[in-house]
Short mmCIF file of N, CA and C in Angstrom, two decimals:
data_model
loop_
_atom_site.label_atom_id
_atom_site.label_comp_id
_atom_site.label_asym_id
_atom_site.label_seq_id
_atom_site.Cartn_x
_atom_site.Cartn_y
_atom_site.Cartn_z
N MET G 1 7.09 -17.18 2.93
CA MET G 1 5.94 -16.69 3.67
C MET G 1 5.52 -17.72 4.71
N LYS G 2 5.58 -19.00 4.35
CA LYS G 2 5.20 -20.05 5.29
C LYS G 2 6.13 -20.09 6.49
N LYS G 3 7.42 -19.85 6.23
CA LYS G 3 8.39 -19.84 7.33
C LYS G 3 8.13 -18.68 8.28
N ILE G 4 7.78 -17.52 7.72
CA ILE G 4 7.50 -16.35 8.55
C ILE G 4 6.29 -16.60 9.42
N LEU G 5 5.24 -17.18 8.83
CA LEU G 5 4.04 -17.50 9.62
C LEU G 5 4.33 -18.52 10.70
N LEU G 6 5.14 -19.52 10.38
CA LEU G 6 5.51 -20.54 11.37
C LEU G 6 6.29 -19.93 12.52
N ILE G 7 7.23 -19.05 12.21
CA ILE G 7 8.02 -18.38 13.26
C ILE G 7 7.11 -17.52 14.13
N ALA G 8 6.17 -16.80 13.48
CA ALA G 8 5.24 -15.95 14.24
C ALA G 8 4.37 -16.80 15.17
N LEU G 9 3.87 -17.94 14.68
CA LEU G 9 3.04 -18.81 15.51
C LEU G 9 3.82 -19.40 16.68
N VAL G 10 5.09 -19.78 16.44
CA VAL G 10 5.92 -20.31 17.52
C VAL G 10 6.18 -19.22 18.56
N ALA G 11 6.47 -18.00 18.09
CA ALA G 11 6.72 -16.90 19.03
C ALA G 11 5.48 -16.60 19.86
N LEU G 12 4.31 -16.67 19.24
CA LEU G 12 3.07 -16.43 19.97
C LEU G 12 2.79 -17.52 20.98
N SER G 13 3.07 -18.77 20.62
CA SER G 13 2.79 -19.87 21.55
C SER G 13 3.78 -19.88 22.72
N VAL G 14 5.00 -19.40 22.51
CA VAL G 14 5.98 -19.33 23.59
C VAL G 14 5.60 -18.24 24.59
N ASN G 15 4.94 -17.22 24.12
CA ASN G 15 4.58 -16.08 24.95
C ASN G 15 3.26 -16.32 25.70
N LEU G 16 3.07 -17.49 26.25
CA LEU G 16 1.82 -17.84 26.93
C LEU G 16 1.62 -17.08 28.23
N ASN G 17 2.71 -16.63 28.85
CA ASN G 17 2.57 -15.93 30.12
C ASN G 17 2.17 -14.47 29.94
N ALA G 18 1.79 -14.06 28.75
CA ALA G 18 1.36 -12.67 28.50
C ALA G 18 -0.01 -12.41 29.09
N GLY G 19 -0.72 -13.45 29.43
CA GLY G 19 -2.05 -13.28 30.02
C GLY G 19 -3.13 -13.42 28.98
N ALA G 20 -4.14 -14.20 29.29
CA ALA G 20 -5.21 -14.48 28.33
C ALA G 20 -6.01 -13.24 27.98
N GLN G 21 -6.13 -12.26 28.91
CA GLN G 21 -6.92 -11.08 28.62
C GLN G 21 -6.28 -10.19 27.55
N ASN G 22 -4.99 -10.34 27.27
CA ASN G 22 -4.32 -9.53 26.26
C ASN G 22 -4.47 -10.10 24.85
N TRP G 23 -4.83 -11.35 24.74
CA TRP G 23 -4.95 -11.97 23.43
C TRP G 23 -6.30 -11.61 22.81
N PHE G 24 -6.31 -11.27 21.55
CA PHE G 24 -7.53 -10.99 20.79
C PHE G 24 -8.43 -9.96 21.48
N ASP G 25 -7.83 -8.87 21.93
CA ASP G 25 -8.57 -7.79 22.58
C ASP G 25 -9.01 -6.78 21.51
N PHE G 26 -10.21 -6.99 20.94
CA PHE G 26 -10.71 -6.14 19.86
C PHE G 26 -11.01 -4.72 20.31
N SER G 27 -11.13 -4.50 21.62
CA SER G 27 -11.37 -3.14 22.09
C SER G 27 -10.16 -2.23 21.85
N SER G 28 -8.99 -2.82 21.60
CA SER G 28 -7.81 -1.99 21.31
C SER G 28 -7.92 -1.30 19.95
N ASN G 29 -8.86 -1.73 19.10
CA ASN G 29 -9.08 -1.06 17.81
C ASN G 29 -9.95 0.19 17.96
N ASN G 30 -10.65 0.32 19.07
CA ASN G 30 -11.51 1.48 19.29
C ASN G 30 -10.66 2.76 19.37
N GLY G 31 -11.09 3.79 18.69
CA GLY G 31 -10.40 5.06 18.74
C GLY G 31 -9.12 5.13 17.94
N ARG G 32 -8.83 4.14 17.14
CA ARG G 32 -7.60 4.16 16.32
C ARG G 32 -7.88 4.86 15.00
N LEU G 33 -7.08 5.86 14.72
CA LEU G 33 -7.13 6.58 13.45
C LEU G 33 -5.69 6.76 13.01
N GLU G 34 -5.27 5.95 12.03
CA GLU G 34 -3.88 5.97 11.59
C GLU G 34 -3.80 6.40 10.13
N LEU G 35 -2.71 7.08 9.80
CA LEU G 35 -2.45 7.52 8.44
C LEU G 35 -0.97 7.33 8.19
N GLY G 36 -0.64 6.78 7.02
CA GLY G 36 0.77 6.54 6.72
C GLY G 36 1.03 6.34 5.25
N PHE G 37 2.24 5.90 4.93
CA PHE G 37 2.64 5.69 3.54
C PHE G 37 3.17 4.28 3.36
N ASN G 38 3.15 3.82 2.10
CA ASN G 38 3.63 2.48 1.74
C ASN G 38 4.60 2.59 0.58
N ILE G 39 5.47 1.60 0.48
CA ILE G 39 6.34 1.44 -0.67
C ILE G 39 6.46 -0.06 -0.93
N GLY G 40 6.42 -0.45 -2.19
CA GLY G 40 6.52 -1.87 -2.52
C GLY G 40 6.27 -2.12 -3.99
N MET G 41 5.88 -3.33 -4.31
CA MET G 41 5.65 -3.73 -5.69
C MET G 41 4.15 -3.89 -5.93
N SER G 42 3.65 -3.14 -6.92
CA SER G 42 2.27 -3.29 -7.36
C SER G 42 2.29 -4.07 -8.67
N GLY G 43 1.28 -4.89 -8.88
CA GLY G 43 1.27 -5.75 -10.06
C GLY G 43 2.28 -6.88 -9.94
N TRP G 44 2.65 -7.20 -8.70
CA TRP G 44 3.66 -8.23 -8.44
C TRP G 44 3.23 -9.54 -9.10
N THR G 45 4.16 -10.26 -9.68
CA THR G 45 3.98 -11.52 -10.40
C THR G 45 3.27 -11.35 -11.74
N THR G 46 3.07 -10.12 -12.21
CA THR G 46 2.51 -9.90 -13.54
C THR G 46 3.61 -9.32 -14.44
N THR G 47 3.31 -9.19 -15.71
CA THR G 47 4.25 -8.62 -16.66
C THR G 47 4.53 -7.15 -16.35
N TYR G 48 3.59 -6.48 -15.71
CA TYR G 48 3.69 -5.04 -15.51
C TYR G 48 4.05 -4.64 -14.08
N GLU G 49 4.72 -5.50 -13.31
CA GLU G 49 5.05 -5.15 -11.93
C GLU G 49 5.98 -3.95 -11.89
N GLU G 50 5.74 -3.08 -10.94
CA GLU G 50 6.49 -1.83 -10.81
C GLU G 50 6.66 -1.47 -9.34
N LEU G 51 7.73 -0.74 -9.04
CA LEU G 51 7.91 -0.17 -7.71
C LEU G 51 6.87 0.92 -7.52
N ALA G 52 6.12 0.85 -6.43
CA ALA G 52 4.98 1.74 -6.24
C ALA G 52 5.03 2.43 -4.88
N LEU G 53 4.36 3.56 -4.82
CA LEU G 53 4.18 4.32 -3.58
C LEU G 53 2.69 4.44 -3.30
N GLY G 54 2.35 4.59 -2.03
CA GLY G 54 0.93 4.72 -1.72
C GLY G 54 0.67 5.16 -0.31
N VAL G 55 -0.60 5.06 0.07
CA VAL G 55 -1.04 5.49 1.39
C VAL G 55 -1.76 4.35 2.10
N ASP G 56 -1.79 4.48 3.42
CA ASP G 56 -2.45 3.51 4.28
C ASP G 56 -3.31 4.29 5.28
N VAL G 57 -4.55 3.88 5.45
CA VAL G 57 -5.46 4.51 6.40
C VAL G 57 -6.07 3.40 7.26
N VAL G 58 -6.07 3.61 8.58
CA VAL G 58 -6.69 2.67 9.51
C VAL G 58 -7.71 3.45 10.33
N ILE G 59 -8.97 3.02 10.27
CA ILE G 59 -10.04 3.66 11.04
C ILE G 59 -10.75 2.58 11.85
N TYR G 60 -10.58 2.63 13.16
CA TYR G 60 -11.19 1.66 14.08
C TYR G 60 -10.91 0.22 13.66
N GLY G 61 -9.70 -0.05 13.21
CA GLY G 61 -9.30 -1.40 12.85
C GLY G 61 -9.50 -1.75 11.38
N VAL G 62 -10.27 -0.97 10.64
CA VAL G 62 -10.45 -1.22 9.20
C VAL G 62 -9.28 -0.57 8.48
N GLN G 63 -8.53 -1.37 7.75
CA GLN G 63 -7.33 -0.88 7.06
C GLN G 63 -7.58 -0.81 5.56
N LEU G 64 -7.31 0.35 4.98
CA LEU G 64 -7.41 0.57 3.53
C LEU G 64 -6.04 0.96 3.02
N SER G 65 -5.58 0.26 1.99
CA SER G 65 -4.27 0.53 1.40
C SER G 65 -4.41 0.78 -0.08
N PHE G 66 -3.62 1.71 -0.59
CA PHE G 66 -3.58 2.00 -2.02
C PHE G 66 -2.14 2.25 -2.41
N ILE G 67 -1.66 1.56 -3.46
CA ILE G 67 -0.34 1.85 -4.02
C ILE G 67 -0.47 1.89 -5.53
N GLN G 68 0.33 2.78 -6.15
CA GLN G 68 0.29 2.92 -7.60
C GLN G 68 1.68 3.23 -8.13
N ALA G 69 1.94 2.72 -9.32
CA ALA G 69 3.20 2.98 -10.01
C ALA G 69 2.93 3.39 -11.45
N GLY G 70 3.70 4.34 -11.94
CA GLY G 70 3.70 4.69 -13.35
C GLY G 70 2.62 5.66 -13.74
N PRO G 71 2.62 6.05 -14.97
CA PRO G 71 3.67 5.82 -15.96
C PRO G 71 4.93 6.61 -15.64
N GLU G 72 6.07 5.99 -15.86
CA GLU G 72 7.36 6.52 -15.45
C GLU G 72 7.68 7.87 -16.09
N HIS G 73 7.36 8.07 -17.35
CA HIS G 73 7.76 9.28 -18.07
C HIS G 73 6.68 10.35 -18.17
N LYS G 74 5.55 10.17 -17.54
CA LYS G 74 4.44 11.13 -17.68
C LYS G 74 4.85 12.53 -17.24
N TYR G 75 5.62 12.65 -16.17
CA TYR G 75 6.01 13.96 -15.65
C TYR G 75 7.46 14.32 -16.00
N ASP G 76 8.01 13.71 -17.03
CA ASP G 76 9.35 14.05 -17.50
C ASP G 76 9.36 15.49 -18.01
N HIS G 77 10.41 16.24 -17.69
CA HIS G 77 10.47 17.66 -18.05
C HIS G 77 11.10 17.90 -19.43
N HIS G 78 11.36 16.85 -20.15
CA HIS G 78 11.94 16.99 -21.49
C HIS G 78 10.84 16.98 -22.55
N ILE G 79 10.99 17.85 -23.53
CA ILE G 79 10.08 17.84 -24.67
C ILE G 79 10.85 17.24 -25.83
N THR G 80 10.34 16.12 -26.33
CA THR G 80 11.04 15.37 -27.37
C THR G 80 10.02 14.66 -28.24
N ASP G 81 10.46 14.23 -29.41
CA ASP G 81 9.54 13.47 -30.26
C ASP G 81 9.56 11.99 -29.93
N THR G 82 10.19 11.63 -28.81
CA THR G 82 10.26 10.24 -28.37
C THR G 82 8.92 9.80 -27.79
N GLN G 83 8.59 8.55 -28.04
CA GLN G 83 7.42 7.94 -27.41
C GLN G 83 7.94 6.80 -26.54
N TRP G 84 7.72 6.95 -25.25
CA TRP G 84 8.22 5.98 -24.28
C TRP G 84 7.18 4.89 -24.04
N ASN G 85 7.65 3.65 -23.98
CA ASN G 85 6.78 2.54 -23.54
C ASN G 85 6.75 2.57 -22.02
N ASP G 86 5.59 2.79 -21.46
CA ASP G 86 5.41 2.86 -20.01
C ASP G 86 4.37 1.85 -19.57
N LYS G 87 4.36 1.59 -18.28
CA LYS G 87 3.35 0.69 -17.72
C LYS G 87 2.82 1.26 -16.42
N VAL G 88 1.62 0.84 -16.07
CA VAL G 88 0.95 1.30 -14.86
C VAL G 88 0.48 0.07 -14.08
N ALA G 89 0.63 0.14 -12.77
CA ALA G 89 0.10 -0.90 -11.89
C ALA G 89 -0.43 -0.23 -10.63
N CYS G 90 -1.66 -0.52 -10.27
CA CYS G 90 -2.21 0.02 -9.02
C CYS G 90 -2.96 -1.09 -8.28
N THR G 91 -2.91 -1.00 -6.96
CA THR G 91 -3.53 -2.00 -6.11
C THR G 91 -4.27 -1.32 -4.97
N ILE G 92 -5.47 -1.80 -4.70
CA ILE G 92 -6.28 -1.33 -3.57
C ILE G 92 -6.62 -2.55 -2.73
N ASN G 93 -6.34 -2.49 -1.43
CA ASN G 93 -6.65 -3.59 -0.51
C ASN G 93 -7.43 -3.06 0.69
N ALA G 94 -8.29 -3.88 1.24
CA ALA G 94 -9.03 -3.54 2.45
C ALA G 94 -9.07 -4.76 3.36
N GLY G 95 -8.99 -4.52 4.66
CA GLY G 95 -9.05 -5.61 5.62
C GLY G 95 -9.35 -5.09 7.01
N TYR G 96 -9.44 -6.01 7.96
CA TYR G 96 -9.69 -5.65 9.35
C TYR G 96 -8.56 -6.18 10.21
N GLN G 97 -8.00 -5.31 11.06
CA GLN G 97 -6.89 -5.70 11.92
C GLN G 97 -7.40 -6.55 13.08
N ILE G 98 -6.85 -7.74 13.19
CA ILE G 98 -7.20 -8.65 14.29
C ILE G 98 -6.06 -8.59 15.30
N PRO G 99 -6.32 -7.99 16.47
CA PRO G 99 -5.25 -7.84 17.47
C PRO G 99 -4.94 -9.18 18.14
N ILE G 100 -3.75 -9.69 17.88
CA ILE G 100 -3.32 -10.94 18.52
C ILE G 100 -2.78 -10.64 19.91
N LEU G 101 -1.94 -9.63 19.96
CA LEU G 101 -1.39 -9.11 21.21
C LEU G 101 -1.58 -7.59 21.18
N PRO G 102 -1.40 -6.89 22.27
CA PRO G 102 -1.59 -5.44 22.24
C PRO G 102 -0.69 -4.73 21.22
N TRP G 103 0.43 -5.32 20.85
CA TRP G 103 1.37 -4.69 19.93
C TRP G 103 1.43 -5.37 18.56
N ALA G 104 0.66 -6.42 18.33
CA ALA G 104 0.73 -7.15 17.06
C ALA G 104 -0.67 -7.45 16.53
N ARG G 105 -0.86 -7.18 15.24
CA ARG G 105 -2.15 -7.43 14.59
C ARG G 105 -1.91 -8.12 13.25
N ILE G 106 -2.80 -9.05 12.92
CA ILE G 106 -2.79 -9.62 11.58
C ILE G 106 -3.98 -9.03 10.83
N VAL G 107 -3.82 -8.91 9.51
CA VAL G 107 -4.85 -8.24 8.72
C VAL G 107 -5.17 -9.09 7.48
N PRO G 108 -6.24 -9.89 7.51
CA PRO G 108 -6.67 -10.56 6.28
C PRO G 108 -7.19 -9.48 5.31
N MET G 109 -6.76 -9.57 4.04
CA MET G 109 -7.10 -8.51 3.09
C MET G 109 -7.67 -9.06 1.80
N LEU G 110 -8.59 -8.29 1.23
CA LEU G 110 -9.12 -8.51 -0.11
C LEU G 110 -8.94 -7.23 -0.89
N GLY G 111 -8.81 -7.36 -2.20
CA GLY G 111 -8.62 -6.14 -2.98
C GLY G 111 -8.68 -6.34 -4.47
N TYR G 112 -8.11 -5.37 -5.16
CA TYR G 112 -8.19 -5.29 -6.61
C TYR G 112 -6.85 -4.77 -7.12
N CYS G 113 -6.41 -5.31 -8.24
CA CYS G 113 -5.18 -4.85 -8.88
C CYS G 113 -5.45 -4.66 -10.37
N GLN G 114 -4.97 -3.55 -10.90
CA GLN G 114 -5.11 -3.28 -12.34
C GLN G 114 -3.74 -2.96 -12.91
N THR G 115 -3.43 -3.55 -14.04
CA THR G 115 -2.17 -3.29 -14.71
C THR G 115 -2.43 -3.02 -16.19
N ASN G 116 -1.55 -2.25 -16.80
CA ASN G 116 -1.64 -2.04 -18.24
C ASN G 116 -0.32 -1.52 -18.79
N ASP G 117 -0.20 -1.63 -20.09
CA ASP G 117 0.95 -1.13 -20.85
C ASP G 117 0.46 0.06 -21.65
N GLY G 118 1.35 0.98 -21.97
CA GLY G 118 0.94 2.13 -22.76
C GLY G 118 2.12 2.90 -23.30
N VAL G 119 1.81 4.04 -23.90
CA VAL G 119 2.83 4.88 -24.53
C VAL G 119 2.67 6.30 -24.00
N THR G 120 3.79 6.87 -23.54
CA THR G 120 3.81 8.28 -23.14
C THR G 120 4.41 9.06 -24.30
N ASP G 121 3.67 10.05 -24.78
CA ASP G 121 4.07 10.85 -25.93
C ASP G 121 4.87 12.05 -25.45
N GLY G 122 6.20 12.04 -25.69
CA GLY G 122 7.08 13.11 -25.25
C GLY G 122 6.88 14.42 -25.99
N SER G 123 6.22 14.38 -27.14
CA SER G 123 6.01 15.61 -27.91
C SER G 123 4.76 16.37 -27.46
N SER G 124 3.88 15.74 -26.71
CA SER G 124 2.70 16.45 -26.19
C SER G 124 3.06 17.09 -24.86
N VAL G 125 2.62 18.29 -24.67
CA VAL G 125 2.90 19.00 -23.43
C VAL G 125 1.60 19.55 -22.87
N ASN G 126 1.33 19.24 -21.64
CA ASN G 126 0.17 19.77 -20.93
C ASN G 126 0.67 20.47 -19.68
N ILE G 127 0.07 21.59 -19.37
CA ILE G 127 0.45 22.33 -18.18
C ILE G 127 -0.80 22.62 -17.38
N SER G 128 -0.76 22.24 -16.10
CA SER G 128 -1.85 22.61 -15.20
C SER G 128 -1.30 23.65 -14.23
N TRP G 129 -2.05 24.71 -14.02
CA TRP G 129 -1.60 25.83 -13.20
C TRP G 129 -2.56 26.03 -12.05
N ASP G 130 -2.03 26.08 -10.83
CA ASP G 130 -2.89 26.25 -9.66
C ASP G 130 -2.21 27.17 -8.65
N GLU G 131 -2.70 28.38 -8.52
CA GLU G 131 -2.25 29.34 -7.53
C GLU G 131 -0.74 29.49 -7.48
N GLY G 132 -0.13 29.85 -8.58
CA GLY G 132 1.29 30.16 -8.60
C GLY G 132 2.22 29.00 -8.84
N SER G 133 1.71 27.78 -8.91
CA SER G 133 2.59 26.64 -9.20
C SER G 133 1.99 25.82 -10.33
N GLY G 134 2.86 25.31 -11.17
CA GLY G 134 2.38 24.56 -12.32
C GLY G 134 3.00 23.18 -12.41
N THR G 135 2.34 22.33 -13.15
CA THR G 135 2.83 20.98 -13.40
C THR G 135 2.78 20.71 -14.89
N MET G 136 3.89 20.20 -15.42
CA MET G 136 3.95 19.84 -16.83
C MET G 136 3.89 18.32 -16.93
N TYR G 137 3.07 17.83 -17.85
CA TYR G 137 2.98 16.39 -18.04
C TYR G 137 2.71 16.07 -19.50
N HIS G 138 3.01 14.83 -19.86
CA HIS G 138 2.81 14.33 -21.21
C HIS G 138 1.60 13.41 -21.25
N ASP G 139 1.01 13.28 -22.43
CA ASP G 139 -0.13 12.37 -22.60
C ASP G 139 0.32 10.92 -22.50
N TYR G 140 -0.47 10.11 -21.81
CA TYR G 140 -0.23 8.67 -21.69
C TYR G 140 -1.45 7.96 -22.25
N LYS G 141 -1.23 7.05 -23.20
CA LYS G 141 -2.33 6.30 -23.79
C LYS G 141 -2.10 4.81 -23.56
N VAL G 142 -3.15 4.17 -23.06
CA VAL G 142 -3.10 2.74 -22.78
C VAL G 142 -3.11 1.96 -24.10
N THR G 143 -2.23 0.97 -24.19
CA THR G 143 -2.23 0.10 -25.35
C THR G 143 -3.51 -0.74 -25.33
N PRO G 144 -4.30 -0.70 -26.40
CA PRO G 144 -5.55 -1.47 -26.41
C PRO G 144 -5.30 -2.96 -26.15
N GLY G 145 -6.11 -3.51 -25.27
CA GLY G 145 -6.01 -4.93 -24.95
C GLY G 145 -4.99 -5.28 -23.88
N SER G 146 -4.22 -4.29 -23.39
CA SER G 146 -3.19 -4.61 -22.40
C SER G 146 -3.70 -4.50 -20.96
N ARG G 147 -4.82 -3.85 -20.75
CA ARG G 147 -5.32 -3.65 -19.39
C ARG G 147 -5.85 -4.97 -18.83
N THR G 148 -5.36 -5.32 -17.64
CA THR G 148 -5.82 -6.54 -16.97
C THR G 148 -6.33 -6.19 -15.58
N HIS G 149 -7.31 -6.94 -15.12
CA HIS G 149 -7.92 -6.74 -13.82
C HIS G 149 -7.73 -8.02 -13.02
N HIS G 150 -7.35 -7.88 -11.75
CA HIS G 150 -7.07 -9.04 -10.91
C HIS G 150 -7.77 -8.89 -9.56
N PHE G 151 -8.37 -9.98 -9.10
CA PHE G 151 -8.88 -10.07 -7.73
C PHE G 151 -7.67 -10.33 -6.84
N ASN G 152 -7.47 -9.51 -5.83
CA ASN G 152 -6.29 -9.61 -4.98
C ASN G 152 -6.69 -10.10 -3.59
N TYR G 153 -5.87 -10.93 -2.99
CA TYR G 153 -6.11 -11.45 -1.65
C TYR G 153 -4.78 -11.67 -0.97
N GLY G 154 -4.77 -11.56 0.33
CA GLY G 154 -3.53 -11.76 1.07
C GLY G 154 -3.70 -11.42 2.53
N ALA G 155 -2.58 -11.14 3.18
CA ALA G 155 -2.59 -10.82 4.60
C ALA G 155 -1.52 -9.80 4.92
N GLY G 156 -1.74 -9.11 6.00
CA GLY G 156 -0.78 -8.13 6.46
C GLY G 156 -0.43 -8.37 7.92
N LEU G 157 0.63 -7.74 8.34
CA LEU G 157 1.06 -7.80 9.73
C LEU G 157 1.37 -6.38 10.16
N SER G 158 0.85 -5.98 11.30
CA SER G 158 1.07 -4.64 11.83
C SER G 158 1.70 -4.78 13.21
N ILE G 159 2.88 -4.23 13.37
CA ILE G 159 3.61 -4.25 14.64
C ILE G 159 3.64 -2.83 15.18
N GLN G 160 3.28 -2.65 16.43
CA GLN G 160 3.22 -1.33 17.05
C GLN G 160 4.27 -1.25 18.16
N PRO G 161 5.52 -0.81 17.82
CA PRO G 161 6.56 -0.75 18.84
C PRO G 161 6.32 0.37 19.88
N LEU G 162 5.67 1.45 19.46
CA LEU G 162 5.27 2.54 20.34
C LEU G 162 3.81 2.85 20.07
N LYS G 163 3.13 3.48 21.01
CA LYS G 163 1.71 3.71 20.80
C LYS G 163 1.41 4.75 19.73
N TRP G 164 2.43 5.48 19.25
CA TRP G 164 2.21 6.54 18.27
C TRP G 164 2.36 6.09 16.82
N PHE G 165 3.01 4.97 16.56
CA PHE G 165 3.17 4.54 15.18
C PHE G 165 3.23 3.02 15.08
N SER G 166 2.96 2.54 13.85
CA SER G 166 3.00 1.11 13.55
C SER G 166 3.84 0.87 12.30
N ILE G 167 4.43 -0.30 12.24
CA ILE G 167 5.17 -0.74 11.06
C ILE G 167 4.33 -1.84 10.43
N ASN G 168 4.00 -1.68 9.14
CA ASN G 168 3.09 -2.60 8.48
C ASN G 168 3.76 -3.30 7.31
N GLY G 169 3.34 -4.51 7.07
CA GLY G 169 3.78 -5.27 5.89
C GLY G 169 2.61 -6.04 5.32
N THR G 170 2.49 -6.05 4.00
CA THR G 170 1.40 -6.76 3.34
C THR G 170 1.97 -7.65 2.24
N PHE G 171 1.50 -8.87 2.23
CA PHE G 171 1.90 -9.85 1.22
C PHE G 171 0.62 -10.37 0.59
N SER G 172 0.41 -10.07 -0.68
CA SER G 172 -0.81 -10.52 -1.35
C SER G 172 -0.46 -11.10 -2.72
N ARG G 173 -1.46 -11.61 -3.39
CA ARG G 173 -1.25 -12.28 -4.67
C ARG G 173 -0.61 -11.35 -5.71
N TYR G 174 -1.02 -10.09 -5.76
CA TYR G 174 -0.54 -9.17 -6.79
C TYR G 174 0.16 -7.94 -6.26
N ALA G 175 0.49 -7.91 -4.98
CA ALA G 175 1.23 -6.78 -4.41
C ALA G 175 1.96 -7.22 -3.16
N ILE G 176 3.12 -6.62 -2.97
CA ILE G 176 3.88 -6.83 -1.73
C ILE G 176 4.45 -5.47 -1.35
N TYR G 177 4.14 -5.01 -0.14
CA TYR G 177 4.57 -3.68 0.26
C TYR G 177 4.61 -3.55 1.77
N GLY G 178 5.25 -2.51 2.21
CA GLY G 178 5.34 -2.22 3.63
C GLY G 178 5.34 -0.72 3.86
N GLY G 179 5.14 -0.33 5.10
CA GLY G 179 5.13 1.08 5.39
C GLY G 179 5.00 1.38 6.86
N ILE G 180 4.81 2.66 7.13
CA ILE G 180 4.69 3.16 8.50
C ILE G 180 3.42 4.00 8.59
N THR G 181 2.68 3.83 9.68
CA THR G 181 1.50 4.66 9.93
C THR G 181 1.64 5.34 11.29
N LEU G 182 1.13 6.54 11.38
CA LEU G 182 1.09 7.29 12.64
C LEU G 182 -0.33 7.23 13.20
N ASP G 183 -0.45 6.94 14.49
CA ASP G 183 -1.75 6.92 15.15
C ASP G 183 -2.10 8.36 15.54
N LEU G 184 -2.95 9.01 14.77
CA LEU G 184 -3.29 10.41 14.97
C LEU G 184 -4.00 10.65 16.30
N MET G 185 -4.83 9.72 16.73
CA MET G 185 -5.56 9.86 17.99
C MET G 185 -4.58 9.78 19.19
N ALA G 186 -3.63 8.88 19.12
CA ALA G 186 -2.65 8.76 20.20
C ALA G 186 -1.76 10.00 20.24
N LEU G 187 -1.39 10.52 19.09
CA LEU G 187 -0.60 11.75 19.05
C LEU G 187 -1.39 12.93 19.59
N ALA G 188 -2.67 13.01 19.29
CA ALA G 188 -3.52 14.12 19.76
C ALA G 188 -3.64 14.12 21.28
N THR G 189 -3.75 12.93 21.88
CA THR G 189 -3.87 12.86 23.33
C THR G 189 -2.54 13.00 24.04
N ALA G 190 -1.43 12.83 23.32
CA ALA G 190 -0.10 12.93 23.94
C ALA G 190 0.28 14.38 24.20
N PHE G 191 -0.28 15.30 23.45
CA PHE G 191 0.12 16.70 23.58
C PHE G 191 -0.95 17.50 24.19
#
């Protein structure tokens, strides 16, 4: 991580001819409404780290991220007397995008991470039905004493190669993930 930051700082310092008015232009956050998805590790560096999926929302420079993993067998379509050991990890981060250049932003982030171990009961079957489509799932019970709560902190980097989308990466104490967001306001004005 230190090498990446050093390379980014060197690249920024070499690009001095970009013009001083382009650096730290917070007005570029005005009117930004982005929505996207993330993939990465939630509960990173804990016993319960898992590959997770999530969403990313950016409103006027305020970035909110959520990723969650597990339990792996909750939506398994098999009915069995097996009890699977499963784990859950979810992370929520919030930060503000600081525009370094018109196409690059850093995002200091604070957040929360929760992890736990549990058991998915393959013999229990629950069905939820909503307007012609149903979902089958098994009961998941948290192992008493396994739930842990963590204060999360870190930073993100958002690169905007085109005005319609951004590529994001976040590195924090208990999660590491990346994703893509679409700028809904830029798309709305393009058509």
